[in-house]
mmCIF file of C-alpha atoms in Angstrom:
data_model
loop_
_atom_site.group_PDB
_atom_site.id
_atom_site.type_symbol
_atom_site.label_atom_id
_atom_site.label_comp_id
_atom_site.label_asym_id
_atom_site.label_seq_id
_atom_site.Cartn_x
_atom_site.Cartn_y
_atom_site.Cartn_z
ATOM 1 C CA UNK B 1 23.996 33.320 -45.989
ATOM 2 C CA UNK B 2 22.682 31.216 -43.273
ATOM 3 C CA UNK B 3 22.482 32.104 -40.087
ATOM 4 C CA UNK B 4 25.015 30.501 -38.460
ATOM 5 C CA UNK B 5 27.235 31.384 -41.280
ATOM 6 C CA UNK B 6 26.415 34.625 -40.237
ATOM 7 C CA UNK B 7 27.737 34.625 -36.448
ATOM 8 C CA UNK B 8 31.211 33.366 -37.650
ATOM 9 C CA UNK B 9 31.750 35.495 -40.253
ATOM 10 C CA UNK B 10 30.672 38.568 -37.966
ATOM 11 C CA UNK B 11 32.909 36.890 -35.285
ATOM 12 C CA UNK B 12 35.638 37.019 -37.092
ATOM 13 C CA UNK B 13 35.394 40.472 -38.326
ATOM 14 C CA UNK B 14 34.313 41.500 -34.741
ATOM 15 C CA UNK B 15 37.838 40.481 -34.126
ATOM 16 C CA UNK B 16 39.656 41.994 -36.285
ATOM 17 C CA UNK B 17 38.375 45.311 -35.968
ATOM 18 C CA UNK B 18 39.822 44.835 -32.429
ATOM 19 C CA UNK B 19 43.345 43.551 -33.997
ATOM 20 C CA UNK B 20 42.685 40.299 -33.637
ATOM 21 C CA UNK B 21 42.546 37.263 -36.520
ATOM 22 C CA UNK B 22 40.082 34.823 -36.169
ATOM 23 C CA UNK B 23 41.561 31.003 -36.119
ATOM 24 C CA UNK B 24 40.136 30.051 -39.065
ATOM 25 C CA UNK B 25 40.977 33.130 -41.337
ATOM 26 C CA UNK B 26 43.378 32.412 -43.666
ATOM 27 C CA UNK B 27 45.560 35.026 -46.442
ATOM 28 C CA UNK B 28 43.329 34.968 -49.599
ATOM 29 C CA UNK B 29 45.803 33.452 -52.597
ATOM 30 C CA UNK B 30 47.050 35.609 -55.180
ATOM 31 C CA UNK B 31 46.985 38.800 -52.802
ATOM 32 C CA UNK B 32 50.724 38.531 -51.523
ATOM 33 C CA UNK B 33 50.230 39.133 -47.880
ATOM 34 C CA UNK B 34 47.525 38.241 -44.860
ATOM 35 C CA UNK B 35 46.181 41.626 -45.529
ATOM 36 C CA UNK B 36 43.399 40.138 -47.514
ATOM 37 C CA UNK B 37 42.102 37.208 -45.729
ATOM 38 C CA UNK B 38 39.140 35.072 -46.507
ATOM 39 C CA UNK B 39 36.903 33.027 -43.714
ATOM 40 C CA UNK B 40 35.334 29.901 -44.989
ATOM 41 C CA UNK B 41 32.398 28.472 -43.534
ATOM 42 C CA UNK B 42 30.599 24.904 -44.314
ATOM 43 C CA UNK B 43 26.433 24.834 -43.956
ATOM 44 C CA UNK B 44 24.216 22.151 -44.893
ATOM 45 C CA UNK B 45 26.088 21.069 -47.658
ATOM 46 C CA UNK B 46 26.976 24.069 -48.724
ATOM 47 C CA UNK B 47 30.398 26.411 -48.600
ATOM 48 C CA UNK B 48 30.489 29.957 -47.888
ATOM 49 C CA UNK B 49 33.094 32.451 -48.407
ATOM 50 C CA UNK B 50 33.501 35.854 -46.945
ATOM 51 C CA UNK B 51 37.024 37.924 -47.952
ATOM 52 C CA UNK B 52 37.860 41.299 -45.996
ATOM 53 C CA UNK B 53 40.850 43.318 -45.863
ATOM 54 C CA UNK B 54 42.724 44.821 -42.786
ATOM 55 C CA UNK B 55 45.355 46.587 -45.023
ATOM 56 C CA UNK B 56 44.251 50.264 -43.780
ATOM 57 C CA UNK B 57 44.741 51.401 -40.448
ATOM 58 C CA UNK B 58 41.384 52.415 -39.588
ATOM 59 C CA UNK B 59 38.584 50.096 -41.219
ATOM 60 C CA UNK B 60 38.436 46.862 -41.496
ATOM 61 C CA UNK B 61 36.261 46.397 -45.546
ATOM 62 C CA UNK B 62 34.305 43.213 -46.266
ATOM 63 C CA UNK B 63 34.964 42.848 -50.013
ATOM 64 C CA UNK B 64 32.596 39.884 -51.132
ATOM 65 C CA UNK B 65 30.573 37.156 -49.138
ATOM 66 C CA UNK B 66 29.440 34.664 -51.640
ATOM 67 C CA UNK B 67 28.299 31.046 -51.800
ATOM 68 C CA UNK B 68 30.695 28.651 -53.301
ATOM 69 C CA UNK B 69 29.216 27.160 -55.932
ATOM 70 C CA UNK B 70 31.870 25.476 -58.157
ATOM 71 C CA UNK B 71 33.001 21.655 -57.525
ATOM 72 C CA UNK B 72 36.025 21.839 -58.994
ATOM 73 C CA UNK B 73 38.099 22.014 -56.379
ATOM 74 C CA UNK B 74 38.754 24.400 -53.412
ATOM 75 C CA UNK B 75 39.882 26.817 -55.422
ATOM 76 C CA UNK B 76 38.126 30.475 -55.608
ATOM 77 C CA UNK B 77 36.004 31.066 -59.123
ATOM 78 C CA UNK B 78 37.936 33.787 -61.217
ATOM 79 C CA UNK B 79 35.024 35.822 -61.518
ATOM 80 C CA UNK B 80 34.731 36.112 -57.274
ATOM 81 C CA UNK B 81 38.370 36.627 -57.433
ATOM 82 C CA UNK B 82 38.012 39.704 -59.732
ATOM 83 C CA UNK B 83 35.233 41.122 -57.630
ATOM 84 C CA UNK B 84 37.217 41.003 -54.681
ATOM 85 C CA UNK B 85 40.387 43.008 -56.602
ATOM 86 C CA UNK B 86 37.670 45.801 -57.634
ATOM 87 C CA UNK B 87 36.430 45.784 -54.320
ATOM 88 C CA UNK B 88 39.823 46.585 -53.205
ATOM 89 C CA UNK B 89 40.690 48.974 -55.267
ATOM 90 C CA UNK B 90 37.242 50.760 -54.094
ATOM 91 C CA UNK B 91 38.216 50.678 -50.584
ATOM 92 C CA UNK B 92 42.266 51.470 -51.398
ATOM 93 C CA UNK B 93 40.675 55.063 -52.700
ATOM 94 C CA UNK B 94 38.040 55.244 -49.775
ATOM 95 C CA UNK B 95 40.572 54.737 -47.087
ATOM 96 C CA UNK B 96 43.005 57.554 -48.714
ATOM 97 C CA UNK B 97 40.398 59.848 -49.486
ATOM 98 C CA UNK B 98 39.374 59.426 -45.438
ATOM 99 C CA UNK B 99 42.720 60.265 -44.392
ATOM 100 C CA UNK B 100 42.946 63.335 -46.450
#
C-alpha cells in the first residue's frame, strides 16, 4: 500500500483501539453487524481496502488489506471476502484462547 494509504488506514485503527470509529469506516457487507468494518482508501488511481474487526474486547485484528483490483463494481471480490471470514475465525479462537 502506498504511503498515504498507510496513515489512514493506521489512523483509523489508531482509533479504534481507543473506542473510537473512524468517519470513513463503514460495516463490511455480509458480516451482520459494524463489528467487522472495512476502510476504503483511493490512491493514484487505485482503491485500497483494509477490513478489521473490533468484535473482542481486548484487540482490535486487521483481517486483510488488499488492493482492489476488480472493475466490476464496488463490490468486494469473493475470494477477499473468504479470506477475511478465515481470518476471523483465526482471531475468534485467538481472542478465546487469550481469555482463558
Amino acid at each position: 500500500m502506498p504511503d498515504p494509504v498507510i496513515d489512514v488506514v493506521g489512523y483509523a485503527l489508531h482509533l479504534a483501539q481507543i473506542g473510537l470509529k473512524y468517519e470513513k469506516a463503514k460495516a463490511l457487507k455480509g458480516f451482520g453487524s459494524a463489528g467487522v468494518l472495512e476502510v476504503i482508501e483511493d490512491d493514484d488511481g487505485s482503491t485500497y481496502r483494509a477490513v478489521y474487526t473490533v468484535q473482542f474486547r481486548n484487540a482490535v485484528y486487521v483481517l486483510h488489506c488488499f488492493q482492489k483490483k476488480s472493475h466490476k463494481g464496488i463490490a468486494t471480490p469473493r475470494h477477499e471476502m473468504e479470506i477475511v471470514e478465515a481470518r476471523l475465525k483465526l482471531a475468534r479462537r485467538h481472542a478465546e484462547g487469550a481469555r482463558k
